[in-house]
Amino acid sequence: MAEDVVTMDKIVSLCKRRGLIFPASEIYGGIANTYDYGHYGVLLKRNVIDAWWQAMIGDRDDIVALDSAIIQHPRTWEASGHLAGFTDPLVDCKACGLRFRADHLQELSCGRKPSKHPGETPECDLTESREFNLMFETTIGPVKEAGSTVYLRPETAQGIFLDFKTVLGFARRKPPFGIAQVGKSFRNEITPGNFIFRTLEFEQMEMEFFVPPDEAPQWHEHWLKERVDWYTRLGIRADHLRLRAHDAEELSHYSSATSDVEYLYPIGWSELEGIANRGDFDLTQHAKYSGEKLEYFDTASGERYVPYVIEPAAGVGRTVLAVLCDAYDEEEVGGGTRTVLRMHPRLAPIKVAVLPVVSKDGLPERAREVFDLLRGQMQAEYDEGGSIGKRYRRQDEIGTPFGVTVDHQTLEDGTVTVRDRDTLQQERVAIPDLPAVLGGRLASPWESPKLARSDEAAA
Ligand code: ATP
């Protein structure tokens, strides 16, 4: 299965080959830790985000949505502690001129001798480590003057805290309730690499769940379970997921307890999502800095308190990467190797490919009609260029669960072949039945997809 064959290099090259995700600014030689998403990448990413919204606001009624600004008042970051404390320790090497994360030296390569870690060769000359703030700074207005400095948000969470009072006013909720948001965050990360695992700009899916203080531990437990379940519902194998609790030194300045959901990426177990008990840190800080009361007043009991916050904070890119790594498979078929992304059909960028077996004899016209029949109902793609084998291969590599082939028999009896991505089994279906047959299979709930393989199906 996938763990035997997948490597980060294979994922990177498949993503580039099929136009899912590729380096940004490539015509200028690229820009560090920055990637663009092409057509299939955009669709896959959108499906991940939709699944998250579904879990947050579709499947429950105690969470509301928000879309707050990327650039907020600069006092935000003083209050949140990011200006003073959101730093990485960095060292410079005077010999090779490179800069490294002091806490990642064992994962990095020396600038002169890549087989060694920085500091390991006699020539290496590392400085003392210095703290370096990860926030990108910019200016409002045409000139840089006092008070004009602002920051690109390094997390979406703070916008939620700033709007707590406003949302409480119109959402007619009382704790426990949550505010969820998806959006871009920015961090001036200097540790290179690992594809989209660590990028300068990335999308986060964050939810702040406000609870009465004495209920915080049980809600933390609740969200740990919910979030791991969500990944398994996306089809990610349970034995590739684990929860890891932070020890005291690792905890962020705001957190009293954090556990990471980790995925077994080809680079080893790494963070997919952090689930923190932020206590009342953020609301208290913003109340102090803004002078606004950020608390909940229960008119029934007369009780007034600052809610505690449980925060599941996930990365879209890291989820996309986990989905790709988990789905990647290679198998021997007909004397050749077939690469296939066995991803959950609900996540697949394209649900069905409509392919005339040859591009003559009226087959393209008939296939176009089939495509028109399906495309209003599901993300469909029509493709008539090249051999049928190559076209299947392309669809397998982007994880398309169904291939519909129009052949000469179609002209005689109005049936087409439906090919299953995982089992490679083919069945004939009458064209008018296609929307119901495919729609029924795609509409299945978020259960784990079948991971059947063509050889098992044949057995
Ligand atoms: P790491 O320790 O890997 O730097 P973090 O603990 O700083 O991550 P959080 O602040 O908890 O990350 O952010 C929540 C989530 O946002 C992470 O679990 C991850 O999925 C995502 N994320 C954070 N930083 C990045 C980044 N530079 N690139 C891509 N995703 C990121």
PDB file of C-alpha atoms in Angstrom, residues 98-280:
ATOM      1  CA  LEU A  98      23.314  30.869   5.284  1.00  0.00           C
ATOM      2  CA  ARG A  99      20.781  31.332   8.090  1.00  0.00           C
ATOM      3  CA  PHE A 100      19.240  28.401   9.976  1.00  0.00           C
ATOM      4  CA  ARG A 101      16.528  27.734  12.565  1.00  0.00           C
ATOM      5  CA  ALA A 102      18.557  27.029  15.703  1.00  0.00           C
ATOM      6  CA  ASP A 103      15.978  24.447  16.820  1.00  0.00           C
ATOM      7  CA  HIS A 104      15.977  22.623  13.444  1.00  0.00           C
ATOM      8  CA  LEU A 105      19.732  22.159  12.883  1.00  0.00           C
ATOM      9  CA  GLN A 106      19.460  18.377  12.948  1.00  0.00           C
ATOM     10  CA  GLU A 107      17.034  18.446   9.982  1.00  0.00           C
ATOM     11  CA  LEU A 108      19.087  20.936   7.918  1.00  0.00           C
ATOM     12  CA  SER A 109      22.133  20.643   5.674  1.00  0.00           C
ATOM     13  CA  CYS A 110      25.385  22.538   5.974  1.00  0.00           C
ATOM     14  CA  GLY A 111      25.750  25.119   3.158  1.00  0.00           C
ATOM     15  CA  ARG A 112      29.136  23.756   2.132  1.00  0.00           C
ATOM     16  CA  LYS A 113      28.883  20.057   2.988  1.00  0.00           C
ATOM     17  CA  PRO A 114      25.244  19.058   2.488  1.00  0.00           C
ATOM     18  CA  SER A 115      25.863  15.611   4.003  1.00  0.00           C
ATOM     19  CA  LYS A 116      26.561  17.340   7.351  1.00  0.00           C
ATOM     20  CA  HIS A 117      24.301  19.383   9.580  1.00  0.00           C
ATOM     21  CA  PRO A 118      25.099  23.087  10.121  1.00  0.00           C
ATOM     22  CA  GLY A 119      27.808  23.457  12.754  1.00  0.00           C
ATOM     23  CA  GLU A 120      29.184  19.937  12.217  1.00  0.00           C
ATOM     24  CA  THR A 121      32.207  20.675  10.042  1.00  0.00           C
ATOM     25  CA  PRO A 122      35.355  22.397  11.341  1.00  0.00           C
ATOM     26  CA  GLU A 123      34.764  25.292   8.876  1.00  0.00           C
ATOM     27  CA  CYS A 124      31.230  26.034  10.129  1.00  0.00           C
ATOM     28  CA  ASP A 125      31.112  29.278  12.108  1.00  0.00           C
ATOM     29  CA  LEU A 126      27.685  29.669  13.683  1.00  0.00           C
ATOM     30  CA  THR A 127      26.691  32.830  15.556  1.00  0.00           C
ATOM     31  CA  GLU A 128      24.781  32.823  18.838  1.00  0.00           C
ATOM     32  CA  SER A 129      21.074  32.335  18.190  1.00  0.00           C
ATOM     33  CA  ARG A 130      18.859  35.424  17.903  1.00  0.00           C
ATOM     34  CA  GLU A 131      15.084  35.684  18.076  1.00  0.00           C
ATOM     35  CA  PHE A 132      13.486  36.605  14.758  1.00  0.00           C
ATOM     36  CA  ASN A 133       9.822  37.665  14.503  1.00  0.00           C
ATOM     37  CA  LEU A 134       7.787  35.688  11.971  1.00  0.00           C
ATOM     38  CA  MET A 135       5.273  38.402  11.152  1.00  0.00           C
ATOM     39  CA  PHE A 136       5.472  40.172   7.808  1.00  0.00           C
ATOM     40  CA  GLU A 137       5.469  43.893   8.281  1.00  0.00           C
ATOM     41  CA  THR A 138       4.054  46.422   5.835  1.00  0.00           C
ATOM     42  CA  THR A 139       2.848  50.013   5.837  1.00  0.00           C
ATOM     43  CA  ILE A 140      -0.510  51.688   5.424  1.00  0.00           C
ATOM     44  CA  GLY A 141      -0.278  54.821   3.297  1.00  0.00           C
ATOM     45  CA  PRO A 142       2.380  55.958   0.860  1.00  0.00           C
ATOM     46  CA  VAL A 143       5.091  56.739   3.410  1.00  0.00           C
ATOM     47  CA  LYS A 144       6.539  54.837   6.270  1.00  0.00           C
ATOM     48  CA  GLU A 145       5.904  57.001   9.296  1.00  0.00           C
ATOM     49  CA  ALA A 146       5.130  56.548  12.949  1.00  0.00           C
ATOM     50  CA  GLY A 147       1.936  54.569  13.393  1.00  0.00           C
ATOM     51  CA  SER A 148       1.781  53.365   9.792  1.00  0.00           C
ATOM     52  CA  THR A 149       3.297  49.923  10.411  1.00  0.00           C
ATOM     53  CA  VAL A 150       0.873  47.021  10.175  1.00  0.00           C
ATOM     54  CA  TYR A 151       1.263  43.247   9.992  1.00  0.00           C
ATOM     55  CA  LEU A 152      -0.081  40.475   7.817  1.00  0.00           C
ATOM     56  CA  ARG A 153      -1.871  38.164  10.232  1.00  0.00           C
ATOM     57  CA  PRO A 154       0.169  35.103  11.275  1.00  0.00           C
ATOM     58  CA  GLU A 155      -3.041  33.294  12.335  1.00  0.00           C
ATOM     59  CA  THR A 156      -6.710  33.911  11.615  1.00  0.00           C
ATOM     60  CA  ALA A 157      -7.708  33.420  15.263  1.00  0.00           C
ATOM     61  CA  GLN A 158      -7.124  36.989  16.425  1.00  0.00           C
ATOM     62  CA  GLY A 159      -9.753  38.387  14.039  1.00  0.00           C
ATOM     63  CA  ILE A 160     -12.239  36.090  15.749  1.00  0.00           C
ATOM     64  CA  PHE A 161     -11.351  37.418  19.208  1.00  0.00           C
ATOM     65  CA  LEU A 162     -11.616  41.034  18.021  1.00  0.00           C
ATOM     66  CA  ASP A 163     -15.130  40.333  16.728  1.00  0.00           C
ATOM     67  CA  PHE A 164     -16.244  38.276  19.741  1.00  0.00           C
ATOM     68  CA  LYS A 165     -18.544  40.975  21.093  1.00  0.00           C
ATOM     69  CA  THR A 166     -20.069  41.841  17.725  1.00  0.00           C
ATOM     70  CA  VAL A 167     -20.749  38.206  16.864  1.00  0.00           C
ATOM     71  CA  LEU A 168     -22.173  37.524  20.318  1.00  0.00           C
ATOM     72  CA  GLY A 169     -24.568  40.410  19.692  1.00  0.00           C
ATOM     73  CA  PHE A 170     -26.034  39.226  16.429  1.00  0.00           C
ATOM     74  CA  ALA A 171     -25.522  35.468  16.535  1.00  0.00           C
ATOM     75  CA  ARG A 172     -27.855  35.068  19.542  1.00  0.00           C
ATOM     76  CA  ARG A 173     -25.604  32.385  21.034  1.00  0.00           C
ATOM     77  CA  LYS A 174     -24.332  31.637  24.457  1.00  0.00           C
ATOM     78  CA  PRO A 175     -21.322  29.568  25.434  1.00  0.00           C
ATOM     79  CA  PRO A 176     -20.633  26.895  24.470  1.00  0.00           C
ATOM     80  CA  PHE A 177     -20.550  28.208  20.905  1.00  0.00           C
ATOM     81  CA  GLY A 178     -17.914  28.645  18.235  1.00  0.00           C
ATOM     82  CA  ILE A 179     -16.793  31.057  15.542  1.00  0.00           C
ATOM     83  CA  ALA A 180     -15.131  29.489  12.509  1.00  0.00           C
ATOM     84  CA  GLN A 181     -13.015  31.051   9.808  1.00  0.00           C
ATOM     85  CA  VAL A 182     -10.961  30.001   6.793  1.00  0.00           C
ATOM     86  CA  GLY A 183      -8.381  32.313   5.326  1.00  0.00           C
ATOM     87  CA  LYS A 184      -4.796  33.115   4.494  1.00  0.00           C
ATOM     88  CA  SER A 185      -2.150  33.594   7.134  1.00  0.00           C
ATOM     89  CA  PHE A 186       1.449  34.645   6.626  1.00  0.00           C
ATOM     90  CA  ARG A 187       4.655  33.667   8.384  1.00  0.00           C
ATOM     91  CA  ASN A 188       8.186  34.603   7.495  1.00  0.00           C
ATOM     92  CA  GLU A 189       9.404  31.009   7.765  1.00  0.00           C
ATOM     93  CA  ILE A 190      13.038  30.518   6.953  1.00  0.00           C
ATOM     94  CA  THR A 191      13.247  26.731   7.230  1.00  0.00           C
ATOM     95  CA  PRO A 192      13.158  25.631   3.623  1.00  0.00           C
ATOM     96  CA  GLY A 193      11.328  22.869   1.999  1.00  0.00           C
ATOM     97  CA  ASN A 194       9.060  19.918   2.347  1.00  0.00           C
ATOM     98  CA  PHE A 195       6.857  21.193  -0.431  1.00  0.00           C
ATOM     99  CA  ILE A 196       3.597  22.740   0.845  1.00  0.00           C
ATOM    100  CA  PHE A 197       4.152  21.535   4.406  1.00  0.00           C
ATOM    101  CA  ARG A 198       5.684  24.854   5.424  1.00  0.00           C
ATOM    102  CA  THR A 199       5.007  27.887   3.250  1.00  0.00           C
ATOM    103  CA  LEU A 200       5.197  31.649   3.694  1.00  0.00           C
ATOM    104  CA  GLU A 201       1.505  32.083   3.020  1.00  0.00           C
ATOM    105  CA  PHE A 202      -1.003  29.369   3.794  1.00  0.00           C
ATOM    106  CA  GLU A 203      -4.666  28.926   4.467  1.00  0.00           C
ATOM    107  CA  GLN A 204      -5.873  28.044   7.914  1.00  0.00           C
ATOM    108  CA  MET A 205      -9.174  26.566   9.021  1.00  0.00           C
ATOM    109  CA  GLU A 206      -9.597  27.773  12.570  1.00  0.00           C
ATOM    110  CA  MET A 207     -12.449  27.615  15.004  1.00  0.00           C
ATOM    111  CA  GLU A 208     -12.574  29.291  18.391  1.00  0.00           C
ATOM    112  CA  PHE A 209     -15.017  27.504  20.688  1.00  0.00           C
ATOM    113  CA  PHE A 210     -16.059  29.682  23.645  1.00  0.00           C
ATOM    114  CA  VAL A 211     -17.041  27.731  26.748  1.00  0.00           C
ATOM    115  CA  PRO A 212     -17.747  28.280  30.451  1.00  0.00           C
ATOM    116  CA  PRO A 213     -14.304  27.999  32.135  1.00  0.00           C
ATOM    117  CA  ASP A 214     -15.108  24.878  34.144  1.00  0.00           C
ATOM    118  CA  GLU A 215     -16.176  23.042  30.961  1.00  0.00           C
ATOM    119  CA  ALA A 216     -12.929  23.723  29.079  1.00  0.00           C
ATOM    120  CA  PRO A 217     -11.184  20.374  29.764  1.00  0.00           C
ATOM    121  CA  GLN A 218     -14.132  18.305  28.545  1.00  0.00           C
ATOM    122  CA  TRP A 219     -14.588  20.445  25.434  1.00  0.00           C
ATOM    123  CA  HIS A 220     -10.886  20.057  24.709  1.00  0.00           C
ATOM    124  CA  GLU A 221     -11.348  16.296  24.808  1.00  0.00           C
ATOM    125  CA  HIS A 222     -14.444  16.605  22.621  1.00  0.00           C
ATOM    126  CA  TRP A 223     -12.568  18.512  19.911  1.00  0.00           C
ATOM    127  CA  LEU A 224      -9.569  16.179  19.997  1.00  0.00           C
ATOM    128  CA  LYS A 225     -11.862  13.316  19.127  1.00  0.00           C
ATOM    129  CA  GLU A 226     -13.967  15.266  16.614  1.00  0.00           C
ATOM    130  CA  ARG A 227     -10.972  16.437  14.663  1.00  0.00           C
ATOM    131  CA  VAL A 228      -9.288  13.053  14.402  1.00  0.00           C
ATOM    132  CA  ASP A 229     -12.636  11.613  13.301  1.00  0.00           C
ATOM    133  CA  TRP A 230     -12.882  14.292  10.611  1.00  0.00           C
ATOM    134  CA  TYR A 231      -9.602  13.221   9.039  1.00  0.00           C
ATOM    135  CA  THR A 232     -10.631   9.586   9.052  1.00  0.00           C
ATOM    136  CA  ARG A 233     -13.943  10.543   7.455  1.00  0.00           C
ATOM    137  CA  LEU A 234     -11.907  12.134   4.656  1.00  0.00           C
ATOM    138  CA  GLY A 235     -10.512   8.665   4.054  1.00  0.00           C
ATOM    139  CA  ILE A 236      -7.139   9.155   5.741  1.00  0.00           C
ATOM    140  CA  ARG A 237      -6.004   5.893   7.310  1.00  0.00           C
ATOM    141  CA  ALA A 238      -6.389   5.850  11.065  1.00  0.00           C
ATOM    142  CA  ASP A 239      -2.945   4.292  11.561  1.00  0.00           C
ATOM    143  CA  HIS A 240      -1.413   7.315   9.798  1.00  0.00           C
ATOM    144  CA  LEU A 241      -2.945   9.696  12.335  1.00  0.00           C
ATOM    145  CA  ARG A 242      -2.105  10.230  15.965  1.00  0.00           C
ATOM    146  CA  LEU A 243      -2.589  12.754  18.736  1.00  0.00           C
ATOM    147  CA  ARG A 244       0.474  14.064  20.506  1.00  0.00           C
ATOM    148  CA  ALA A 245       0.215  16.235  23.619  1.00  0.00           C
ATOM    149  CA  HIS A 246       2.683  19.133  23.938  1.00  0.00           C
ATOM    150  CA  ASP A 247       4.977  19.029  26.916  1.00  0.00           C
ATOM    151  CA  ALA A 248       5.306  22.095  29.162  1.00  0.00           C
ATOM    152  CA  GLU A 249       8.246  23.670  27.258  1.00  0.00           C
ATOM    153  CA  GLU A 250       6.556  23.302  23.911  1.00  0.00           C
ATOM    154  CA  LEU A 251       3.313  25.039  24.892  1.00  0.00           C
ATOM    155  CA  SER A 252       2.606  28.420  23.262  1.00  0.00           C
ATOM    156  CA  HIS A 253       2.459  31.470  25.515  1.00  0.00           C
ATOM    157  CA  TYR A 254      -1.366  31.423  25.431  1.00  0.00           C
ATOM    158  CA  SER A 255      -2.006  27.736  25.932  1.00  0.00           C
ATOM    159  CA  SER A 256      -2.583  25.622  29.032  1.00  0.00           C
ATOM    160  CA  ALA A 257      -2.901  22.396  27.017  1.00  0.00           C
ATOM    161  CA  THR A 258      -2.314  21.617  23.351  1.00  0.00           C
ATOM    162  CA  SER A 259      -2.359  18.400  21.407  1.00  0.00           C
ATOM    163  CA  ASP A 260      -1.359  18.128  17.786  1.00  0.00           C
ATOM    164  CA  VAL A 261      -3.044  15.886  15.291  1.00  0.00           C
ATOM    165  CA  GLU A 262      -0.056  14.422  13.484  1.00  0.00           C
ATOM    166  CA  TYR A 263       0.055  12.634  10.167  1.00  0.00           C
ATOM    167  CA  LEU A 264       2.691  10.173   9.079  1.00  0.00           C
ATOM    168  CA  TYR A 265       4.013  12.182   6.109  1.00  0.00           C
ATOM    169  CA  PRO A 266       6.919  10.767   4.089  1.00  0.00           C
ATOM    170  CA  ILE A 267       9.080  13.130   6.214  1.00  0.00           C
ATOM    171  CA  GLY A 268       7.848  11.399   9.395  1.00  0.00           C
ATOM    172  CA  TRP A 269       5.149  12.220  11.946  1.00  0.00           C
ATOM    173  CA  SER A 270       4.422  15.951  11.650  1.00  0.00           C
ATOM    174  CA  GLU A 271       1.763  18.427  12.725  1.00  0.00           C
ATOM    175  CA  LEU A 272      -1.403  18.581  10.706  1.00  0.00           C
ATOM    176  CA  GLU A 273      -3.464  20.520  13.208  1.00  0.00           C
ATOM    177  CA  GLY A 274      -3.067  21.980  16.695  1.00  0.00           C
ATOM    178  CA  ILE A 275      -5.902  21.769  19.237  1.00  0.00           C
ATOM    179  CA  ALA A 276      -5.288  24.169  22.106  1.00  0.00           C
ATOM    180  CA  ASN A 277      -6.981  25.182  25.304  1.00  0.00           C
ATOM    181  CA  ARG A 278      -6.275  28.934  25.091  1.00  0.00           C
ATOM    182  CA  GLY A 279      -8.039  29.637  28.388  1.00  0.00           C
ATOM    183  CA  ASP A 280      -9.191  33.259  28.675  1.00  0.00           C
TER     184      ASP A 280
END
